CSV table of C-alpha atoms in Angstrom, one decimal:
chain,number,residue,atom,x,y,z
N,183,MET,CA,108.8,-126.8,52.7
N,184,ASP,CA,110.1,-123.8,50.8
N,185,ALA,CA,107.9,-124.8,47.9
N,186,ILE,CA,104.8,-124.8,50.1
N,187,LYS,CA,105.9,-121.5,51.6
N,188,GLU,CA,106.2,-120.0,48.2
N,189,LEU,CA,102.7,-121.2,47.3
N,190,THR,CA,101.2,-119.6,50.3
N,191,GLN,CA,102.7,-116.2,49.6
N,192,ILE,CA,100.8,-114.2,47.1
N,193,ASN,CA,102.4,-111.8,44.7
N,194,TYR,CA,99.8,-109.1,44.5
N,195,GLY,CA,101.3,-107.4,41.4
N,196,THR,CA,101.1,-110.6,39.4
N,197,LEU,CA,97.5,-111.3,40.8
N,198,ILE,CA,96.3,-107.8,39.6
N,199,ILE,CA,97.9,-108.3,36.2
N,200,ALA,CA,96.3,-111.7,35.9
N,201,ILE,CA,92.9,-110.5,36.8
N,202,CYS,CA,93.1,-107.6,34.4
N,203,THR,CA,94.3,-109.9,31.6
N,204,ILE,CA,91.3,-112.3,32.3
N,205,LEU,CA,88.9,-109.3,32.3
N,206,LEU,CA,90.3,-108.0,29.0
N,207,ALA,CA,90.1,-111.4,27.5
N,208,PHE,CA,86.5,-111.8,28.6
N,209,LYS,CA,85.7,-108.3,27.2
N,210,PHE,CA,87.4,-109.3,23.9
N,211,MET,CA,85.5,-112.5,23.7
N,212,TRP,CA,82.2,-110.8,24.5
N,213,THR,CA,82.9,-108.2,21.8
N,214,LEU,CA,83.8,-110.9,19.3
N,215,PHE,CA,80.7,-112.9,20.2
N,216,ASP,CA,78.5,-109.7,19.8
N,217,TRP,CA,80.1,-109.0,16.4
N,218,PHE,CA,79.6,-112.5,15.3
N,219,VAL,CA,75.9,-112.5,16.3
N,220,LYS,CA,75.4,-109.2,14.5
N,221,LEU,CA,77.2,-110.6,11.4
N,222,LEU,CA,74.9,-113.5,11.3
N,223,GLY,CA,71.9,-111.3,11.8
N,224,LEU,CA,70.8,-113.0,15.0
N,225,GLU,CA,69.1,-111.1,17.8
N,226,THR,CA,69.7,-111.8,21.4
N,227,ARG,CA,67.2,-111.2,24.2
N,228,SER,CA,69.0,-108.1,25.4
N,229,MET,CA,69.3,-106.8,21.8
N,230,ARG,CA,65.6,-107.3,21.3
N,231,GLN,CA,64.8,-105.6,24.6
N,232,LYS,CA,67.0,-102.6,23.6
N,233,ARG,CA,65.3,-102.4,20.2
N,234,GLU,CA,61.8,-102.5,21.8
N,235,GLU,CA,62.7,-99.8,24.3
N,236,HIS,CA,64.1,-97.7,21.5
N,237,GLU,CA,60.9,-98.2,19.4
N,238,LEU,CA,58.8,-97.4,22.5
N,239,LEU,CA,60.8,-94.2,23.1
N,240,ILE,CA,60.3,-93.1,19.4
N,241,VAL,CA,56.5,-93.8,19.7
N,242,THR,CA,56.3,-91.9,23.0
N,243,VAL,CA,58.1,-88.9,21.4
N,244,GLN,CA,55.7,-88.9,18.5
N,245,ASN,CA,52.7,-89.1,20.8
N,246,LEU,CA,54.1,-86.2,22.9
N,247,LYS,CA,54.6,-84.1,19.7
N,248,GLU,CA,51.0,-84.8,18.7
N,249,LEU,CA,49.8,-83.9,22.2
N,250,GLN,CA,51.8,-80.7,22.1
N,251,LYS,CA,50.2,-79.7,18.8
N,252,LYS,CA,46.8,-80.6,20.1
N,253,GLN,CA,47.4,-78.5,23.2
N,254,GLU,CA,48.6,-75.5,21.1
N,255,GLU,CA,45.5,-75.8,18.9
N,256,ASP,CA,43.3,-76.0,22.0
N,257,VAL,CA,45.0,-72.9,23.5
N,258,LYS,CA,44.4,-71.0,20.2
N,259,GLN,CA,40.7,-72.0,20.2
N,260,SER,CA,40.4,-71.1,23.8
N,261,ILE,CA,41.8,-67.6,23.2
N,262,GLN,CA,39.4,-67.1,20.3
N,263,HIS,CA,36.5,-68.3,22.3
N,264,ASP,CA,37.5,-66.0,25.2
N,265,LYS,CA,37.7,-63.1,22.8
N,266,ARG,CA,34.2,-63.9,21.4
N,267,ILE,CA,32.8,-64.1,24.9
N,268,LYS,CA,34.4,-60.8,25.8
N,269,ASP,CA,33.0,-59.2,22.7
N,270,ASP,CA,29.6,-60.6,23.4
N,271,ILE,CA,29.7,-59.4,27.0
N,272,LYS,CA,30.7,-55.9,25.8
N,273,ASN,CA,27.8,-55.9,23.3
N,274,LEU,CA,25.4,-57.0,26.0
N,275,SER,CA,26.7,-54.4,28.4
N,276,ASN,CA,26.3,-51.7,25.7
N,277,MET,CA,22.8,-52.9,25.0
N,278,PHE,CA,22.0,-52.8,28.7
N,279,VAL,CA,23.4,-49.3,29.0
N,280,ASP,CA,21.4,-48.2,26.0
N,281,LEU,CA,18.3,-49.7,27.4
N,282,GLU,CA,18.8,-48.1,30.8
N,283,ILE,CA,19.4,-44.7,29.1
N,284,GLN,CA,16.3,-45.1,27.0
N,285,ASP,CA,14.3,-46.0,30.1
N,286,ILE,CA,15.5,-43.0,32.0
N,287,ARG,CA,14.8,-40.7,29.1
N,288,TRP,CA,11.3,-42.1,28.7
N,289,ASN,CA,10.6,-41.6,32.5
N,290,ILE,CA,11.9,-38.0,32.4
N,291,LEU,CA,10.0,-37.2,29.2
N,292,ASN,CA,6.9,-38.8,30.5
N,293,PHE,CA,7.1,-36.8,33.7
N,294,CYS,CA,7.6,-33.6,31.7
N,295,SER,CA,4.6,-34.4,29.5
N,296,ASP,CA,2.4,-35.1,32.6
N,297,LEU,CA,3.7,-31.9,34.2
N,298,SER,CA,3.0,-29.8,31.1
N,299,ASN,CA,-0.6,-31.3,30.9
N,300,GLY,CA,-1.2,-29.8,34.4
N,301,LYS,CA,-0.7,-32.8,36.6
N,302,ASN,CA,0.6,-32.0,40.1
N,303,PHE,CA,3.4,-34.0,41.7
N,304,SER,CA,5.0,-34.1,45.2
N,305,ASN,CA,8.4,-32.7,46.0
N,306,GLU,CA,9.7,-36.3,46.5
N,307,TYR,CA,8.7,-37.1,42.9
N,308,TYR,CA,10.6,-34.1,41.7
N,309,ASP,CA,13.6,-35.2,43.8
N,310,TYR,CA,13.3,-38.7,42.2
N,311,VAL,CA,13.3,-37.2,38.7
N,312,PHE,CA,16.4,-35.0,39.5
N,313,LYS,CA,18.3,-38.0,40.9
N,314,LEU,CA,17.2,-39.9,37.8
N,315,TYR,CA,18.6,-37.1,35.6
N,316,ASP,CA,21.9,-37.1,37.6
N,317,LYS,CA,22.2,-40.9,37.0
N,318,TYR,CA,21.4,-40.3,33.3
N,319,GLU,CA,24.1,-37.7,33.0
N,320,LYS,CA,26.6,-39.9,34.8
N,321,MET,CA,25.8,-42.9,32.5
N,322,LEU,CA,26.3,-40.6,29.5
N,323,ARG,CA,29.7,-39.4,30.7
N,324,GLU,CA,30.9,-42.9,31.6
N,325,ASN,CA,30.0,-44.3,28.2
N,326,GLY,CA,31.1,-41.3,26.1
N,327,LEU,CA,27.6,-40.4,24.9
N,328,THR,CA,26.1,-37.0,24.5
N,329,ASN,CA,22.8,-35.6,25.8
N,330,GLY,CA,20.5,-33.4,23.8
N,331,LEU,CA,17.2,-35.1,24.0
N,332,ILE,CA,16.0,-34.1,27.4
N,333,GLU,CA,17.8,-30.9,28.2
N,334,GLN,CA,14.8,-28.8,27.4
N,335,SER,CA,12.5,-31.2,29.3
N,336,ILE,CA,14.7,-31.1,32.5
N,337,SER,CA,14.8,-27.3,32.2
N,338,TYR,CA,11.0,-27.2,32.1
N,339,ILE,CA,10.8,-29.6,35.1
N,340,GLN,CA,13.3,-27.4,37.1
N,341,GLU,CA,11.2,-24.3,36.2
N,342,LYS,CA,8.0,-26.0,37.4
N,343,TYR,CA,9.7,-27.2,40.5
N,344,HIS,CA,10.8,-23.7,41.5
N,345,ASP,CA,7.3,-22.4,40.7
N,346,SER,CA,5.8,-25.1,43.0
N,347,LEU,CA,8.3,-24.1,45.8
N,348,ASN,CA,7.3,-20.4,45.4
N,349,MET,CA,3.6,-21.2,45.7
N,350,ARG,CA,3.9,-23.1,48.9
């Protein structure tokens, strides 16, 4: 009965040592098997899967590098395109301002010419021309341009305007 009693009692220290020894032996056998398979040049399913994952990772990294280069090139082209558009808009804006200035000059000079030929105009038309001249001067200041073409004409128009006010 003592023998049965001893068999039912477990020595936990010995059990733990036995389990560790079995695990170490299994690990050693696995390492030895892995070494032997590599020595023979064989490839297991897990080794093939790891190799394929590694190759896939390398291809993915290369594709990401190519995409990054492409994106950098696209950004450079986008910046250049934006600069060209900005320059074109500035040129168009300058052309529009020049056209507007020329149109105002022509209107004022035409009015002055009609006035000098003896044509009579209403006070509202004089007001319109003076407002047009103010707009003209403002546009010149805003764009850093100088006047000189219609100063004499506007002086003549102002003189005629004062004369017409005195006659009434």
